[in-house]
Coordinates of C-alpha atoms and ligand atoms in Angstrom, one line a residue:
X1 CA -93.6 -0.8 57.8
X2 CA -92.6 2.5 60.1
X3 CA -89.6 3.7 59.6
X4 CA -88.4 3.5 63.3
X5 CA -84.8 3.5 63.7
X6 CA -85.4 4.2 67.6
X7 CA -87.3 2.4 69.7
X8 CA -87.5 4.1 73.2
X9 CA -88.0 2.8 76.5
X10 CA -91.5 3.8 78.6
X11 CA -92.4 7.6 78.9
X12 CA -90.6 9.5 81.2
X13 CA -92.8 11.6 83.8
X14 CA -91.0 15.1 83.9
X15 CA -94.0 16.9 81.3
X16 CA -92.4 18.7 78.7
X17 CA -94.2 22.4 77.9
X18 CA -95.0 23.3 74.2
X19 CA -96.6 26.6 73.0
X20 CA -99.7 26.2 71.0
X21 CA -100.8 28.4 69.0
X22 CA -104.3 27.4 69.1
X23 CA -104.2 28.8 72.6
X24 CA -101.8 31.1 72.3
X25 CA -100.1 29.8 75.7
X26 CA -97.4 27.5 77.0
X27 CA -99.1 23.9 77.9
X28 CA -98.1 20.5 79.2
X29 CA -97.9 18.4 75.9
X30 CA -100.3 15.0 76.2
X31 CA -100.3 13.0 73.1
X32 CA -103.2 11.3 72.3
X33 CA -101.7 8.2 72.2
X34 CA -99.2 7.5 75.9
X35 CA -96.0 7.4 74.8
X36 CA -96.6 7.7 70.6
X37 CA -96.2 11.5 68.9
X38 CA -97.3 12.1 65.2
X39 CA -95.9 15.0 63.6
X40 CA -96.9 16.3 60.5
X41 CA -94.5 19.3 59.1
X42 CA -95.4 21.4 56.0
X43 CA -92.5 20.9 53.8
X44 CA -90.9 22.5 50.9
X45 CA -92.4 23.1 47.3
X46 CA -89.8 21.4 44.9
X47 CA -89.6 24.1 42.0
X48 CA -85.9 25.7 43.0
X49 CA -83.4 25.5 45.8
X50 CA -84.5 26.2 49.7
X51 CA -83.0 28.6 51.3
X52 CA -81.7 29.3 54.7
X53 CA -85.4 30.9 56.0
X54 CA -86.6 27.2 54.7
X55 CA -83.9 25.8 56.3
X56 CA -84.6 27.3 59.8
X57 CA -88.0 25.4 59.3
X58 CA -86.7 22.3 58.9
X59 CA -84.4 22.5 62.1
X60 CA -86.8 23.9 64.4
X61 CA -89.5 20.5 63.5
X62 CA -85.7 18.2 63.9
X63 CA -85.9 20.1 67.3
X64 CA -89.1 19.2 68.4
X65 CA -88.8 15.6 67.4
X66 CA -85.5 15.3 69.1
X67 CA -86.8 16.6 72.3
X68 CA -90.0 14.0 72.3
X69 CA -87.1 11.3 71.5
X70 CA -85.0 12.6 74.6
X71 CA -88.1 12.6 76.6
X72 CA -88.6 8.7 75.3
X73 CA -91.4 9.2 73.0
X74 CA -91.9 7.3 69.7
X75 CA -92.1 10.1 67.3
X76 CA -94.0 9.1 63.9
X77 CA -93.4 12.0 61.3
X78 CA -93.9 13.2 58.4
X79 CA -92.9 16.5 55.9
X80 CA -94.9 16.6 52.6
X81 CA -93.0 17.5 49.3
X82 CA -95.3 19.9 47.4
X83 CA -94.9 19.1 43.8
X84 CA -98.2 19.8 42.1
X85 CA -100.8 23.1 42.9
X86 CA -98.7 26.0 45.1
X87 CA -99.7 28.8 42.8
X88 CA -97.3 31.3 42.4
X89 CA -100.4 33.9 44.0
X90 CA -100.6 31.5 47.2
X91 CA -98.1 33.1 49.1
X92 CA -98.7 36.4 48.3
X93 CA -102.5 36.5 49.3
X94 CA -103.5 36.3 45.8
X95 CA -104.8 33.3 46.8
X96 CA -106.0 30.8 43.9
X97 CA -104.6 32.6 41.2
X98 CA -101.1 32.4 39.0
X99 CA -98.7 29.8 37.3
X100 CA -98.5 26.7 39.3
X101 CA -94.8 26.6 40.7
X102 CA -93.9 23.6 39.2
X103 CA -95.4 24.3 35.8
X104 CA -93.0 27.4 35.5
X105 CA -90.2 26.5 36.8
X106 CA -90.5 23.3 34.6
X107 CA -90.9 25.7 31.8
X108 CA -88.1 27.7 32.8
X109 CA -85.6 24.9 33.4
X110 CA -86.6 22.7 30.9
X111 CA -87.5 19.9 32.6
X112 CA -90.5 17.8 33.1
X113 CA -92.2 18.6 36.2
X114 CA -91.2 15.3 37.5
X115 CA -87.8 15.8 37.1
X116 CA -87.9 19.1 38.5
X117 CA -89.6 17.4 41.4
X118 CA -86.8 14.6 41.7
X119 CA -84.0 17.0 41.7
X120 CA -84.7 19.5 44.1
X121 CA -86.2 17.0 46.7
X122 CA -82.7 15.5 46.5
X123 CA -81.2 18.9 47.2
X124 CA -83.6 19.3 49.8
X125 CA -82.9 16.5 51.8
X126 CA -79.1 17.0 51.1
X127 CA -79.1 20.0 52.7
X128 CA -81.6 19.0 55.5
X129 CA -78.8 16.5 56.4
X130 CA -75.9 18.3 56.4
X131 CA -77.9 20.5 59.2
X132 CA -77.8 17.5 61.1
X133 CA -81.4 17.4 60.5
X134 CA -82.7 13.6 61.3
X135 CA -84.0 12.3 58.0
X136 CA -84.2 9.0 58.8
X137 CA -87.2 8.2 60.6
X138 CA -89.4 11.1 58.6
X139 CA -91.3 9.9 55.7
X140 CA -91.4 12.4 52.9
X141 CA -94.7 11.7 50.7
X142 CA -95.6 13.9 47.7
X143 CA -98.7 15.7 46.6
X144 CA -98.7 13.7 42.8
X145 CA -98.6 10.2 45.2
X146 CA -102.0 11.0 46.7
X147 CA -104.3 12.5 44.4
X148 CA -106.8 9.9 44.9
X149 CA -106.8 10.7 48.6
X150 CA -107.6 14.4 47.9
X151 CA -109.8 13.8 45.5
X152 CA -111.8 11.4 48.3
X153 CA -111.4 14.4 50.7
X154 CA -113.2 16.6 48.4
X155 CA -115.7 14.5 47.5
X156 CA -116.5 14.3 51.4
X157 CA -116.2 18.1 51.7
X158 CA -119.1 18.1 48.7
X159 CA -121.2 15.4 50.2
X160 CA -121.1 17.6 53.6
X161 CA -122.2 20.4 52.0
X162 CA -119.0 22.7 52.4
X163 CA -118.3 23.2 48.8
X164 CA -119.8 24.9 45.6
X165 CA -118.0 25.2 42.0
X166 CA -117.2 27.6 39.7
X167 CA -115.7 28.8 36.3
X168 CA -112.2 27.8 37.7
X169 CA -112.7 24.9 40.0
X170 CA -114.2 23.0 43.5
X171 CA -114.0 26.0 46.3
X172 CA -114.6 25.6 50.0
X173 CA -117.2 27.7 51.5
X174 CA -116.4 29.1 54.6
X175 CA -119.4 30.1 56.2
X176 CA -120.0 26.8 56.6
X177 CA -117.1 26.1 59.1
X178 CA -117.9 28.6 62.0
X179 CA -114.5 28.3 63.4
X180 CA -112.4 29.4 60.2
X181 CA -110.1 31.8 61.1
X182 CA -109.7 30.7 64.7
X183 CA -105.8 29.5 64.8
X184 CA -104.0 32.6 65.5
X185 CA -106.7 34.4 67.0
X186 CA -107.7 36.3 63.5
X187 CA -110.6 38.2 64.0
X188 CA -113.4 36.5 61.4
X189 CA -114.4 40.2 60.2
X190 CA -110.4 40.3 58.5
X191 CA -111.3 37.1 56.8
X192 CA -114.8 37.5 55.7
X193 CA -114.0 41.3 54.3
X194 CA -111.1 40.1 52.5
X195 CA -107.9 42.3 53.8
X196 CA -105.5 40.1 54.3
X197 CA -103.1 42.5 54.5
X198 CA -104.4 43.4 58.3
X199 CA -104.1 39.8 59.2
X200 CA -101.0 39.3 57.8
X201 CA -99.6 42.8 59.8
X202 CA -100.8 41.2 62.6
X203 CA -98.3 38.5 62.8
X204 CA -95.9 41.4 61.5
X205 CA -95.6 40.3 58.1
X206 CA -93.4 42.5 55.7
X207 CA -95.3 41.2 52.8
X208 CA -98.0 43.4 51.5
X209 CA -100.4 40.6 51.0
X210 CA -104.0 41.0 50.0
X211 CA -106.5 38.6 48.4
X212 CA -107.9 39.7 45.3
X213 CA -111.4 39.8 44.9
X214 CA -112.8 36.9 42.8
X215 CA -116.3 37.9 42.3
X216 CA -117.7 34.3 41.7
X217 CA -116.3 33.5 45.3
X218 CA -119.5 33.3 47.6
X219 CA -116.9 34.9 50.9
X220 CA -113.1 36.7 50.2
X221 CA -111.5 33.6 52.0
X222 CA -112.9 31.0 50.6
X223 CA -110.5 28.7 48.6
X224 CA -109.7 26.2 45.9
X225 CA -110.0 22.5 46.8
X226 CA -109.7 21.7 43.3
X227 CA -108.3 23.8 40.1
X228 CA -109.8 23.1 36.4
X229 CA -106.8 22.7 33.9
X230 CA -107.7 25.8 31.6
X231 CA -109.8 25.5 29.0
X232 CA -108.0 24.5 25.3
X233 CA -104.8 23.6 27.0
X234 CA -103.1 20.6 28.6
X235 CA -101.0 21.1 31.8
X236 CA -98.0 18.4 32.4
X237 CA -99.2 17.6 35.3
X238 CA -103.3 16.8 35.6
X239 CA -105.8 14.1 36.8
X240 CA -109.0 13.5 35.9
X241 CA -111.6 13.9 38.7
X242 CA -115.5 14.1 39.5
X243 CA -115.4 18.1 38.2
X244 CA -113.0 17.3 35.2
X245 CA -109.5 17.3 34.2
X246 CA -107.3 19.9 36.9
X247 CA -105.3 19.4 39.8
X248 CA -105.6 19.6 43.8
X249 CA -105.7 23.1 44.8
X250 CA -102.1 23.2 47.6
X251 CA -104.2 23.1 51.2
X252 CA -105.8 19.8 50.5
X253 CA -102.7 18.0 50.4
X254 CA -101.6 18.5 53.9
X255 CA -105.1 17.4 55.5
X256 CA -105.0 14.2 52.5
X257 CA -101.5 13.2 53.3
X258 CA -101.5 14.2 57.1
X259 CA -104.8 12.1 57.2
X260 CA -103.3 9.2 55.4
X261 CA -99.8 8.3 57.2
X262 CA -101.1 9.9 60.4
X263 CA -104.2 9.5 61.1
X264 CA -107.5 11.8 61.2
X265 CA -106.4 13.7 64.4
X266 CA -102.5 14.4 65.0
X267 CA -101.0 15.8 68.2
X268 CA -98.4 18.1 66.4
X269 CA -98.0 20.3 63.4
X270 CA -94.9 22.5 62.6
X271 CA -94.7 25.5 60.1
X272 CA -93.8 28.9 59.6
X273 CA -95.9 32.0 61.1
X274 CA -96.6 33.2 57.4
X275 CA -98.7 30.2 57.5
X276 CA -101.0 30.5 60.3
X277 CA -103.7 32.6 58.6
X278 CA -104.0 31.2 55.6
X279 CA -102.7 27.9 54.8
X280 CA -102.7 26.3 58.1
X281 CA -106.8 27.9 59.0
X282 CA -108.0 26.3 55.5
X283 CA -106.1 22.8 56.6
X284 CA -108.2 22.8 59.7
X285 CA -111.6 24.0 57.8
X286 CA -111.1 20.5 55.0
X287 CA -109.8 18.5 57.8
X288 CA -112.7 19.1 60.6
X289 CA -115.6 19.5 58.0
X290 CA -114.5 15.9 56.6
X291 CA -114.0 14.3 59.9
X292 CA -115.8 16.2 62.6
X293 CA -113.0 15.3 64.5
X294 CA -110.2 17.7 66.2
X295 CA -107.5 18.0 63.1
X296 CA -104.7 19.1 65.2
X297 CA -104.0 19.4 69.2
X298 CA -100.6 21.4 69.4
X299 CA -100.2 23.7 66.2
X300 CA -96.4 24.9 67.1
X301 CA -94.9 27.8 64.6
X302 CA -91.3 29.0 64.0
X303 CA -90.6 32.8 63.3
X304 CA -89.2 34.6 60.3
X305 CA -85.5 34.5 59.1
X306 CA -84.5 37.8 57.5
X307 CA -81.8 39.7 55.9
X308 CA -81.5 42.7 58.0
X309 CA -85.5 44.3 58.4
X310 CA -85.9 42.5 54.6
X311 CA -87.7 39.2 54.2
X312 CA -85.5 36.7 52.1
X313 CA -87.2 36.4 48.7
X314 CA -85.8 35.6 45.4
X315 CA -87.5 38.6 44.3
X316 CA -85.4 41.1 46.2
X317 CA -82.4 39.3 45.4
X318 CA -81.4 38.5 49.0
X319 CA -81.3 34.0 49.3
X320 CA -78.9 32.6 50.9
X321 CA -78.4 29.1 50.3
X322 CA -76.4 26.2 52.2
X323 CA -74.3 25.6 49.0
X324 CA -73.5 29.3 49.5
X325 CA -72.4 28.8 53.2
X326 CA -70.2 25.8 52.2
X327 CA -68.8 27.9 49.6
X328 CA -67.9 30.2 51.9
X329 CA -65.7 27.7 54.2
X330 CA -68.1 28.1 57.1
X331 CA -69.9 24.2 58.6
X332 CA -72.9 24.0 57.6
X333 CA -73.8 23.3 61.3
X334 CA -72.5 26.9 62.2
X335 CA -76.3 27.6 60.5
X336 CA -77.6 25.5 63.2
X337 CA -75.9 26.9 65.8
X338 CA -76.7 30.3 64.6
X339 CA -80.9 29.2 64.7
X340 CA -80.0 27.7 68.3
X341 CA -79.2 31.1 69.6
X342 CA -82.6 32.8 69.2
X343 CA -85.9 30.9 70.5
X344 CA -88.0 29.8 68.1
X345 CA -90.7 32.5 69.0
X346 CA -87.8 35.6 67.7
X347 CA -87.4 36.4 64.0
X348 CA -84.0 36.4 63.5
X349 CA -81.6 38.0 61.4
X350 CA -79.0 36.5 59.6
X351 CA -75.5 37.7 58.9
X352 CA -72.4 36.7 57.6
X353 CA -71.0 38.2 61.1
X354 CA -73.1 36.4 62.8
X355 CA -72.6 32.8 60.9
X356 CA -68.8 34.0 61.4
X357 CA -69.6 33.9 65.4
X358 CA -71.5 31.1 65.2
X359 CA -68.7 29.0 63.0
X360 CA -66.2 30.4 65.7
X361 CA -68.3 29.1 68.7
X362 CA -69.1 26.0 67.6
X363 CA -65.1 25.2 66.3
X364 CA -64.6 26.1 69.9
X365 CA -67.7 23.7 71.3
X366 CA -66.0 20.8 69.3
X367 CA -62.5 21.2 70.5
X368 CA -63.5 21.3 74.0
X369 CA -65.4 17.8 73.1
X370 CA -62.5 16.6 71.7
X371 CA -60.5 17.1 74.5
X372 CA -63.3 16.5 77.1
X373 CA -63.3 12.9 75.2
X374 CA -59.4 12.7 75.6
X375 CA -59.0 13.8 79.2
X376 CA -61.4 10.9 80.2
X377 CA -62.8 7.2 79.4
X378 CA -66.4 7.6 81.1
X379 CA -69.5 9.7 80.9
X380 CA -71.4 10.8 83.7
X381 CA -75.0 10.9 82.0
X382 CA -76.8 11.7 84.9
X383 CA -76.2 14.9 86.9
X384 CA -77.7 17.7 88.5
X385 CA -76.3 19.8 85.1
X386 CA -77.5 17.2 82.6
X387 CA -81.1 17.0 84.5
X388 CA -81.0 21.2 84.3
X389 CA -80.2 21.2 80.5
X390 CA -82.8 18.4 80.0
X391 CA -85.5 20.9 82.3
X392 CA -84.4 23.6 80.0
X393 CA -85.1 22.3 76.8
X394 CA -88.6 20.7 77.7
X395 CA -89.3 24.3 78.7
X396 CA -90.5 25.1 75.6
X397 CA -87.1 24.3 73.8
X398 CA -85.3 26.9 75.4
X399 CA -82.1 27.0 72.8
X400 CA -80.5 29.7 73.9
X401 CA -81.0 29.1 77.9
X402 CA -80.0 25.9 76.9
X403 CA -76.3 26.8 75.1
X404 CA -75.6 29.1 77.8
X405 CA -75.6 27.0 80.2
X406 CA -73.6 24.4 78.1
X407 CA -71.2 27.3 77.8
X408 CA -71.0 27.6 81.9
X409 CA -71.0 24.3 82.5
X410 CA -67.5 23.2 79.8
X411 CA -65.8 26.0 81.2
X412 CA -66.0 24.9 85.0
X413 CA -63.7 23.4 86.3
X414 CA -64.8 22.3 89.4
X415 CA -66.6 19.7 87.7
X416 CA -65.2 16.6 86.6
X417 CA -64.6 15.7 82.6
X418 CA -67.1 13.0 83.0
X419 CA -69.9 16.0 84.3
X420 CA -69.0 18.0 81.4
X421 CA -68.6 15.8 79.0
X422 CA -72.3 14.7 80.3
X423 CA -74.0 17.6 79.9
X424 CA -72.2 18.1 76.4
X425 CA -73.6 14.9 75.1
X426 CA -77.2 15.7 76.8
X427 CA -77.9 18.7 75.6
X428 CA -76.1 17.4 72.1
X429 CA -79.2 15.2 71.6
X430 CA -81.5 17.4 71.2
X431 CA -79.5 20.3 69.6
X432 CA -77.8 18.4 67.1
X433 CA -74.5 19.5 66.7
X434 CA -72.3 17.1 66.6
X435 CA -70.6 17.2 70.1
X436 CA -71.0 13.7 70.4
X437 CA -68.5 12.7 67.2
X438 CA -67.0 16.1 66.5
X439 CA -65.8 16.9 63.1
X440 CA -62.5 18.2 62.4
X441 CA -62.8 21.5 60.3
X442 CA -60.9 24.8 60.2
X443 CA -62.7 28.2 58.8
X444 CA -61.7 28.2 55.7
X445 CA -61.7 25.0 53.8
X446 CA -60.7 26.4 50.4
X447 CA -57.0 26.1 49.4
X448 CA -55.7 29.7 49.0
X449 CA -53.3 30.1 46.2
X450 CA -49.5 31.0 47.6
X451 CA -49.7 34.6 45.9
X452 CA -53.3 35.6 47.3
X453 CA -51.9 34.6 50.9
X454 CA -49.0 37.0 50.4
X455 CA -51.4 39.3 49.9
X456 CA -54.0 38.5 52.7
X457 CA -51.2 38.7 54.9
X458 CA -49.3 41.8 53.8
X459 CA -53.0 43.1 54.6
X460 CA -52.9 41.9 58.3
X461 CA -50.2 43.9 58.8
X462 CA -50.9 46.9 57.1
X463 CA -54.3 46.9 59.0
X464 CA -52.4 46.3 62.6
X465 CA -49.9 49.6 62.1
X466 CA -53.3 51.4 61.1
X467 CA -51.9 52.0 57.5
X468 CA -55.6 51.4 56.1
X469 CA -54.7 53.0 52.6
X470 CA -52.6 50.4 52.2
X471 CA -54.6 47.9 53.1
X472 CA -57.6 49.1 50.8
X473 CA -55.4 49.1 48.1
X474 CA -54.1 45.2 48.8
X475 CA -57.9 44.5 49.4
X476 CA -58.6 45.7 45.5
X477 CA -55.3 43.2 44.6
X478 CA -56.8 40.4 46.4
X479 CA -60.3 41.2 44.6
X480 CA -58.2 41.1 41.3
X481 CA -57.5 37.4 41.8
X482 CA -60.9 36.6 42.3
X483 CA -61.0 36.5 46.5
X484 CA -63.2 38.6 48.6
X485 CA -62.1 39.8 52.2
X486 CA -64.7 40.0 54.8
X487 CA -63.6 41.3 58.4
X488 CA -65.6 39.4 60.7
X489 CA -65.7 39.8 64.5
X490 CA -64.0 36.6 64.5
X491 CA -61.2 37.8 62.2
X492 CA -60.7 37.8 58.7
X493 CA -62.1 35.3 56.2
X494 CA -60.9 34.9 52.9
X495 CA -63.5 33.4 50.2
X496 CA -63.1 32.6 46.4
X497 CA -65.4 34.5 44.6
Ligands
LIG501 ZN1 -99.2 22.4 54.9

């Protein structure tokens, strides 16, 4: 049985306009199905906490499903949980090659890989919720649930003719699909002489990826459908299959799984840019070989988070996580506001300035709500403000037209509490933020102990007669008793360290 929570009423006919990559433009979104939307959503590997850039992922597919919901669609979606075959190469254009993810950071934690699996899904979805992300109505299946369904896919893919094996496992060849490469526009001649790199600066990338030459491999972008566990050892995680004991390779369980719950064509699939030449190509190649069907009709991508011009990667040092932002007596829906400000088409970079701002906005969004809700019994759902932050956001999910002209519209006062109060909850259910039942929350939500308050506050003053010697030196007290300062824009926050 679906998961539906929501059962809407018949379509609306305003259209609502998507980007596609596939095309590259802005087109009216049909569904295959009138009125039903399947959404498939490449979700996280579960070997160590997601951060904020994974995060970002999560809310711009909760975006998209909440706009097909406001625009009275039945939205039937799913995110996979990768916990078997992401190679630690994958990502970085060694493609094929490495640890398996889950293998390591089972080794390195000390856990099964089951129970690595099981405890950062949790986290996951923790953290997915308290960005206001709608979990409810998503079905989350993993990679280890369907192995017989990727092992079927691949023994299709070999029946077809798209496959040939070697010392290392079941690869896809492909020169036999003439349209590999196609998603993105990626010029085949990148693909087929191996230098990834140039793709991957096409879609401005900051990672240096390149696939390594595997000389068995019959083209450079062919890939694994299947992985042999190495010879004289046994992996933790391993199936036996028509080419011997091993494990999917991490494509083929997006077209398996998307295949399963959602059928053999969907209308829309969500991921990050870094996926579109690699990942998200070889997902179409397995998935239109097996079926000789369309796999996909609106392909839909969300730009980079960063850290300044850096990418975030545990490698450089620079994650942030959502237990971090907590920590730091910001909501965690001042990361969602913060993501609403840019469309999803920008990279954005994040900053504890800028989560300041956004914290300080949305405080400021919820008090207006609060009194908005006081000042008056009714809501006026329909007006000609609501309709134009409803046009807005099935305008290719405008977000930051949209907030501005939430902004404009609470602060006029010409129109009534019931208008604004309206638009608030309109716009509210498609960004998410909790307008509708604000919480209650001040900046810092850490007790300060009597002493570093003294201290804090001697600083204010200090800093307002300009005597910033003084202050620096109160600053290095306040360090002392285990509290950073940080002067925001917003003014200063105070956070145990
Ligand atoms: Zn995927």
């Amino acid at each position: 049985m679906w998961p539906f929570k929501r059962m809407p009423k018949a379509p609306r006919s305003a259209p609502v306009f998507l980007t596609n990559t596939l095309s590259g433009k802005k087109e009216v979104f049909v569904p295959l199905k009138p009125g039903v939307v399947t959404l498939y959503s490449c979700g996280p590997t579960v070997y160590s906490t997601q951060h904020i850039g994974n995060m970002r992922g999560a809310v711009f597919a909760d975006l998209v499903a909440r706009l097909l919901l406001q625009n009275k669609y039945h939205v039937r979606r799913v995110i996979n949980i990768t916990d078997v075959g992401h190679l630690t190469g994958d990502n970085e254009g060694d493609a094929d090659q490495g640890e398996d993810r889950m293998e390591k950071g089972a080794r390195l934690e000390g856990l099964s890989a089951h129970d690595l699996a099981e405890r950062y899904t949790k986290e996951y979805l923790e953290d997915i919720r308290k960005l206001n992300v709608t979990i409810d109505d998503i079905l989350f299946p993993r990679a280890t649930q369907y192995i017989a369904e990727q092992i079927e896919m691949v023994k299709v893919l070999e029946k077809k003719g798209h496959t040939y094996r070697i010392h290392d496992g079941v690869y896809f060849d492909t020169s036999t699909f003439p349209k590999y490469g196609e998603l993105g526009g990626i010029p085949l001649e990148y693909l087929k002489n191996g230098s990834a790199a140039d793709v991957h600066d096409r879609i401005a990338l900051s990672g240096h990826a390149r696939i390594k030459e595997n000389k068995e491999k019959r083209n450079p972008a062919d890939f694994a459908l299947w992985k042999s566990s190495p010879l004289g050892s046994r992996r933790q995680q391993e199936w036996s299959s028509p080419w011997g004991r091993g494990f999917p390779g991490w494509h083929i369980e997006c077209s398996a799984m998307s295949k399963a719950l959602l059928g053999e064509t969907i209308d829309i699939h969500t991921g990050g840019i870094e996926h579109i030449p690699v990942h998200h190509n070889n997902e179409i190649a397995q998935s239109e070989s097996a079926s000789e069907k369309q796999f996909v009709r609106y392909w839909m991508h969300q730009a980079h988070l960063t850290m300044g011009s850096e990418k975030i990667s545990k490698s450089i040092g620079n994650t942030v996580y959502v237990s971090d932002i907590i920590e730091r007596g910001y909501h965690p829906l001042a990361l969602r506001y913060f993501f609403l400000q840019a469309s999803y088409h920008s990279s954005l970079s994040f900053s504890w300035e800028a989560l300041a701002a956004s914290n300080e906005a949305l405080n400021r969004l919820w008090r207006i709500a609060r009194e908005l809700k006081s000042e008056t019994k009714g809501v006026s759902a329909e007006s000609d403000a609501s309709d134009e932050i409803r046009r807005i956001l099935r305008d290719d999910l405008a977000t930051p037209k949209a907030l501005a002209l939430l902004w404009e519209t609470v602060r006029d006062d010409e129109l009534s509490p019931k208008v604004r109060l309206g638009v608030l909850l309109a716009a509210d259910e498609v960004l998410g933020l909790s307008l509708s039942e604000p919480p209650s929350f001040s900046r810092v939500s850490q007790s300060i102990p009597a002493d570093v308050q003294t201290l804090v506050d001697e600083r204010e003053a200090a800093r307002s007669a300009r005597d910033f010697a003084r202050a620096d030196e109160l600053r290095i007290h306040i360090e002392n008793r285990g509290y950073t300062v940080e002067d925001s824009p917003t003014g200063v926050v105070i956070v145990k360290k």
